[in-house]
Amino acid sequence: MKITSVKTAATIGHGMHLWVKVTTDAGIVGIGECVHGGHQAIAIIRNLETKLIGRDPFAIDALIEELRREHVFDGGSAGALITALTGIEIALWDVKGKALGVPVYELLGGKFRDRIWVYCDCQVDPGMDFDEIERVVHAVLAKGFTAIKIDLDIGAYSAGRISGNASAITDRRFEQTFVKDKFNYTAMQREHERMVQLVDMVTRAAGKDVAVAADLHTRLDVPSAIRLVRDLAPYHLLWLEEPLPPENIDALREVKAHSTVPICVGENLYLRFAFRELFEKRAADIVMPDLLKCGGLSDGRKIANLAELYYVPFAPHNVSSPIGTMATAHVCASIPNFLILEWHWNERPYWTTIIKQKQDIIKNGYIELTDRPGIGVDLDEEVARQHQYPGTTWFD
Ligand code: MG
């Protein structure tokens, strides 16, 4: 079998969802997805197509590593090049599974479990009072979820550091500025107390049977993070995510040393290589690589295997569609140290409409694995195209 074309399309979802369609001379077509690669990833894939045509789609790891090494001076360690390769890599897994008539998890060594635990990103607004928070949390729990995550980086929103995020402050009562300087990572008393208060309200609203994680989106400096993890100690959080900017592993280790709250990082790290220092320095309690940008399913599995050596759980970041979510679920099935997988499409009604199956892949907070070949979920191009990303082409 040989690859005959590699084409992209993009839709609006959680930012841009970039689709990669790999066709073969056997008539088998694979669909991959990647996120956070932007228009750069589209251009990169367009340029890589000529190198992929005529190649064996089964030699997934070798093909991706060859392209990565060829472009080692063009960003072959992190960023859009890796994300572009990720979209191609996932499409190749879909091709191979379909060609062999087996689900991707069978190609990854088989499954440890039949269903994948999923948590729901919960749109808790920093300005909400307890009754409002309770309503939001209970609406999510009514869908069957038993784990949720909230955003705690309220200072970043009030300083205008983050814009266009679904959970940006919508309640104007909380527009008052926590941070005077948008480049300063220090949380002053008012912001610090509000973060603790939010965790208190959300965990009370959720109850003890629900796992609650909180995300700081790289918001704090070291002293602010240490103060926060100490005051969050009484709460049984599933984890506190990215308290610091992602570049300095030693600084993260310093925060972790002061924390009884598990520290979870990884969505801004690329490839297995970036995780080595994290594990060797014991700087994280839980890792959450984004398999739709960090290198794909092979690298995701390698990161999980590295984590296993240190008894670190694997809880992938995931903002992708049902296709990327299911692709990630195959890796989650194939490793022993899987904890939980993210779902970030609450309040986006077209989640199920863009797949041919027209059934939600998540039921009662779990993804049930199937024996459908490849990724097992197919793109409904006609519906997906209704959400086409402006300024992009559609598989041509
Ligand atoms: Mg995060």
XYZ file of C-alpha atoms and ligand atoms in Angstrom:
397
model
C 0.000 0.000 0.000
C 1.200 3.509 -0.831
C 0.114 6.988 0.225
C -1.425 8.893 -2.705
C -2.369 12.221 -1.086
C -2.331 14.161 2.191
C -4.869 16.994 2.407
C -6.189 19.273 5.155
C -9.406 20.968 6.198
C -10.089 23.043 9.302
C -13.147 23.704 11.439
C -13.996 26.000 14.310
C -14.322 24.278 17.666
C -11.989 24.824 20.575
C -9.933 27.149 18.400
C -8.978 25.570 15.088
C -9.416 21.831 14.548
C -7.147 20.794 11.719
C -8.156 17.644 9.838
C -5.654 15.587 7.882
C -6.938 13.153 5.265
C -4.469 10.525 4.057
C -5.566 8.556 0.990
C -3.921 5.390 -0.304
C -3.789 3.429 -3.539
C -5.769 0.660 -1.802
C -8.717 3.010 -1.453
C -8.322 3.217 2.320
C -8.671 6.724 3.720
C -7.528 7.781 7.193
C -8.566 10.909 9.094
C -6.297 12.566 11.629
C -6.814 15.645 13.745
C -4.513 18.118 15.435
C -5.066 21.257 17.516
C -3.130 24.428 18.341
C -1.098 24.183 15.125
C -2.951 27.028 13.431
C -2.475 28.134 9.847
C 1.236 27.296 10.176
C 0.427 23.593 10.507
C -1.694 23.737 7.345
C 1.242 25.189 5.400
C 3.650 22.628 6.861
C 1.422 19.683 5.891
C 1.006 21.107 2.388
C 4.790 21.195 2.049
C 5.253 17.691 3.473
C 2.735 16.051 1.119
C 5.262 15.448 -1.675
C 7.537 13.620 0.784
C 4.676 11.352 1.867
C 3.275 10.409 -1.540
C 4.430 6.938 -2.543
C 5.464 5.990 1.014
C 4.283 3.008 3.088
C 1.534 4.218 5.467
C 2.166 1.293 7.844
C 5.686 2.495 8.780
C 4.182 5.162 11.045
C 6.958 5.716 13.597
C 9.757 5.597 11.023
C 7.974 7.948 8.637
C 7.194 10.559 11.293
C 10.697 10.353 12.788
C 12.250 10.725 9.324
C 10.258 13.903 8.649
C 11.001 15.260 12.123
C 14.749 14.741 11.743
C 14.751 16.225 8.252
C 13.247 19.359 9.784
C 15.209 19.425 13.018
C 16.396 22.966 12.226
C 12.858 24.091 11.351
C 11.215 23.405 14.728
C 11.608 19.645 14.895
C 11.561 19.699 18.705
C 8.377 21.624 19.528
C 5.611 23.747 18.081
C 3.665 23.798 14.824
C 5.933 21.373 12.961
C 5.357 18.709 15.606
C 1.646 19.456 15.668
C 1.464 19.105 11.875
C 3.247 15.736 12.119
C 0.764 14.797 14.848
C -2.202 15.252 12.491
C -0.493 13.105 9.850
C 0.498 10.471 12.411
C -3.055 10.025 13.697
C -4.402 9.704 10.130
C -1.808 6.956 9.509
C -3.019 5.029 12.575
C -6.553 5.272 11.192
C -5.366 3.937 7.805
C -3.467 1.062 9.399
C -6.328 0.041 11.688
C -8.816 0.131 8.825
C -6.477 -1.814 6.530
C -5.927 -4.543 9.137
C -9.532 -4.478 10.378
C -8.629 -3.754 14.009
C -9.100 -0.820 16.381
C -6.001 1.284 17.020
C -5.719 0.083 20.636
C -5.051 -3.427 19.298
C -2.090 -2.031 17.326
C -0.810 -0.361 20.518
C -0.596 -3.619 22.437
C -4.218 -4.260 23.330
C -6.416 -2.784 26.019
C -6.128 -2.683 29.789
C -9.759 -1.561 30.151
C -13.024 -1.439 28.216
C -13.998 2.093 29.075
C -12.170 5.371 29.537
C -13.009 7.687 32.447
C -13.651 11.247 31.255
C -13.825 14.548 33.130
C -15.792 17.541 31.964
C -14.413 21.046 31.819
C -16.872 23.072 33.814
C -17.606 26.692 32.879
C -17.391 28.162 36.361
C -17.077 31.917 36.080
C -14.902 33.589 38.724
C -17.707 36.064 39.420
C -20.298 33.439 40.349
C -21.753 33.064 43.831
C -22.351 29.638 45.396
C -25.865 29.184 43.976
C -24.672 29.935 40.455
C -21.704 27.590 40.813
C -23.968 24.869 42.160
C -26.254 25.204 39.127
C -23.331 24.927 36.675
C -21.750 21.981 38.488
C -25.035 20.100 38.892
C -25.886 20.578 35.194
C -22.607 18.821 34.322
C -23.118 16.073 36.901
C -26.639 15.500 35.534
C -24.999 14.361 32.295
C -23.370 11.530 34.222
C -19.880 12.935 34.754
C -18.149 12.059 38.020
C -15.149 14.342 37.521
C -14.858 18.013 36.589
C -12.247 20.719 36.110
C -12.473 24.440 36.717
C -10.278 27.365 35.717
C -8.595 29.214 38.571
C -6.469 31.718 36.643
C -8.847 34.571 37.280
C -6.141 37.195 37.505
C -5.076 36.450 33.959
C -8.573 37.198 32.705
C -8.974 40.390 34.686
C -5.622 41.622 33.405
C -6.615 40.877 29.814
C -3.711 38.462 29.511
C -6.019 35.796 28.123
C -8.703 36.637 25.606
C -11.066 34.574 23.556
C -11.148 31.810 26.151
C -14.552 30.231 26.683
C -14.253 30.721 30.408
C -13.154 34.355 30.338
C -15.010 36.494 32.803
C -18.553 37.107 31.660
C -19.766 38.505 34.956
C -18.888 42.181 35.081
C -19.040 42.197 38.884
C -15.654 40.528 38.737
C -14.087 42.781 36.188
C -12.232 44.669 38.886
C -8.550 44.326 38.292
C -6.691 41.786 40.364
C -3.456 42.477 38.557
C -2.026 45.899 37.797
C 0.545 44.654 35.322
C -0.414 41.926 32.864
C 3.153 40.623 32.699
C 3.420 40.155 36.450
C 2.640 36.653 37.717
C 2.123 37.604 41.383
C -1.295 36.915 42.895
C -2.162 39.616 45.432
C -4.286 38.888 48.490
C -7.676 39.468 46.887
C -6.992 37.201 43.913
C -5.409 34.542 46.123
C -8.398 34.469 48.453
C -10.829 34.316 45.533
C -9.008 31.293 44.069
C -9.256 29.432 47.392
C -12.898 30.495 47.729
C -13.721 29.150 44.245
C -12.185 25.763 45.058
C -14.114 25.713 48.328
C -17.430 26.476 46.593
C -16.908 24.067 43.692
C -15.843 21.136 45.885
C -18.821 21.748 48.205
C -21.199 21.945 45.212
C -19.720 18.788 43.660
C -19.667 16.680 46.830
C -17.199 14.015 47.887
C -18.111 11.523 45.164
C -16.941 13.856 42.406
C -13.281 14.410 41.523
C -12.408 18.089 41.075
C -9.324 19.411 39.283
C -8.316 23.076 38.961
C -6.320 24.687 36.166
C -4.071 27.742 36.560
C -3.033 27.962 32.875
C 0.593 28.885 33.761
C -0.671 31.885 35.738
C 1.566 32.237 38.837
C 5.123 32.883 39.976
C 6.804 30.607 42.531
C 5.864 32.451 45.781
C 2.247 32.891 44.676
C 1.993 29.231 43.696
C 3.498 28.042 46.996
C 1.067 30.190 48.965
C -1.829 28.786 46.919
C -0.910 25.087 47.196
C -0.602 25.473 50.971
C -4.061 27.016 51.281
C -5.579 24.418 48.951
C -4.190 21.560 51.058
C -7.467 20.929 52.932
C -9.311 20.265 49.679
C -9.054 16.844 48.106
C -8.350 18.144 44.603
C -7.674 15.599 41.872
C -4.894 17.958 40.804
C -3.759 21.546 40.402
C -2.767 22.139 36.771
C 0.099 24.263 35.436
C 0.620 26.593 38.395
C 3.742 28.030 36.697
C 4.825 28.920 33.165
C 5.985 25.683 31.504
C 9.654 26.393 30.785
C 11.382 25.863 34.125
C 11.188 22.343 35.559
C 13.294 23.251 38.649
C 10.827 25.988 39.618
C 7.968 23.532 39.294
C 9.794 21.058 41.491
C 10.102 23.775 44.136
C 6.338 24.311 44.125
C 5.663 20.574 44.183
C 7.933 20.205 47.223
C 5.570 22.506 49.147
C 2.370 20.894 47.920
C 0.181 18.078 49.129
C -2.139 18.862 46.202
C -1.025 16.753 43.208
C 0.638 18.941 40.571
C -0.261 18.146 36.963
C 1.515 19.550 33.875
C 2.371 18.667 30.298
C -0.004 20.209 27.773
C 2.678 22.680 26.679
C 5.438 20.106 26.308
C 6.166 18.389 22.998
C 7.473 14.909 22.253
C 8.759 12.283 24.710
C 12.053 14.157 25.076
C 10.477 17.135 26.856
C 9.085 14.867 29.577
C 12.403 13.263 30.533
C 13.555 16.085 32.809
C 10.095 16.325 34.343
C 10.232 12.694 35.437
C 13.910 12.601 36.383
C 13.482 15.632 38.649
C 10.173 14.346 40.066
C 8.645 17.725 39.205
C 5.096 16.506 38.511
C 2.655 14.173 40.258
C 0.483 13.673 37.154
C 1.192 14.320 33.453
C -1.294 15.585 30.869
C 0.296 15.718 27.401
C -2.004 16.789 24.581
C -1.774 13.900 22.122
C -3.325 16.075 19.401
C -0.343 18.418 19.397
C 2.610 16.829 21.199
C 3.592 14.260 18.573
C 0.644 11.880 18.312
C -0.326 8.468 19.600
C 3.145 6.898 19.536
C 4.689 9.718 21.521
C 1.673 9.799 23.828
C 2.168 6.147 24.601
C 5.907 6.601 25.120
C 5.270 9.474 27.550
C 2.781 7.281 29.423
C 5.337 4.467 29.563
C 7.985 6.853 30.928
C 5.467 8.084 33.516
C 4.748 4.503 34.547
C 8.408 4.033 35.502
C 7.958 6.766 38.116
C 4.443 5.645 39.192
C 3.037 8.841 37.704
C -0.549 8.762 36.375
C -1.357 9.786 32.798
C -4.319 12.128 32.283
C -4.236 13.588 28.750
C -5.237 17.142 27.996
C -7.889 17.093 25.291
C -9.857 19.835 23.549
C -10.408 17.876 20.339
C -13.464 16.588 18.492
C -14.942 13.081 18.911
C -12.303 11.828 16.454
C -9.272 13.213 18.303
C -10.853 12.293 21.622
C -11.341 8.690 20.489
C -7.798 8.597 19.065
C -6.506 9.643 22.502
C -8.778 7.062 24.147
C -6.999 4.280 22.229
C -3.723 5.257 23.934
C -5.492 5.552 27.304
C -6.783 2.009 26.810
C -3.348 0.615 26.041
C -1.420 1.706 29.141
C -1.669 0.648 32.787
C -1.238 4.088 34.385
C -4.184 5.880 32.759
C -6.096 8.095 35.205
C -8.642 10.205 33.313
C -9.177 11.983 29.965
C -10.372 15.551 29.440
C -13.520 16.585 27.587
C -13.834 20.251 26.714
C -16.919 20.557 24.507
C -19.642 21.232 27.037
C -21.950 23.919 25.592
C -20.865 23.159 21.990
C -23.922 21.408 20.556
C -22.308 20.174 17.342
C -19.969 17.708 19.111
C -21.935 14.672 17.933
C -23.218 16.137 14.651
C -19.816 16.236 12.921
C -19.312 12.464 13.080
C -21.087 9.946 10.871
C -22.015 7.764 13.848
C -24.343 10.520 15.228
C -23.995 9.090 18.713
C -22.146 10.634 21.600
C -18.975 8.636 22.227
C -19.237 9.627 25.927
C -21.947 7.987 28.013
C -22.311 8.608 31.747
C -18.829 10.046 31.976
C -17.075 7.212 30.153
C -16.027 6.403 26.583
C -16.939 2.830 25.774
C -14.316 1.338 23.473
C -15.606 -0.448 20.398
C -14.075 -2.968 18.011
C -14.604 -0.725 14.975
C -11.395 -0.624 12.897
C -9.029 2.349 12.955
C -9.964 5.239 15.222
C -13.546 4.048 14.963
C -15.206 7.438 14.454
C -15.661 9.013 11.020
C -15.955 12.642 10.015
C -19.243 13.754 8.452
C -17.650 16.179 6.041
C -20.896 17.784 4.982
C -21.814 18.765 8.539
C -18.234 19.561 9.554
C -17.918 21.946 6.627
C -20.708 24.061 8.072
C -18.128 24.955 10.724
C -15.233 25.552 8.312
C -12.500 27.787 9.697
C -12.357 31.139 7.827
C -9.526 31.460 5.351
C -8.881 27.709 5.015
C -9.302 25.248 2.152
C -11.317 22.013 2.306
C -9.320 18.876 1.506
C -7.918 20.195 -1.765
Mg -4.773 23.281 31.135
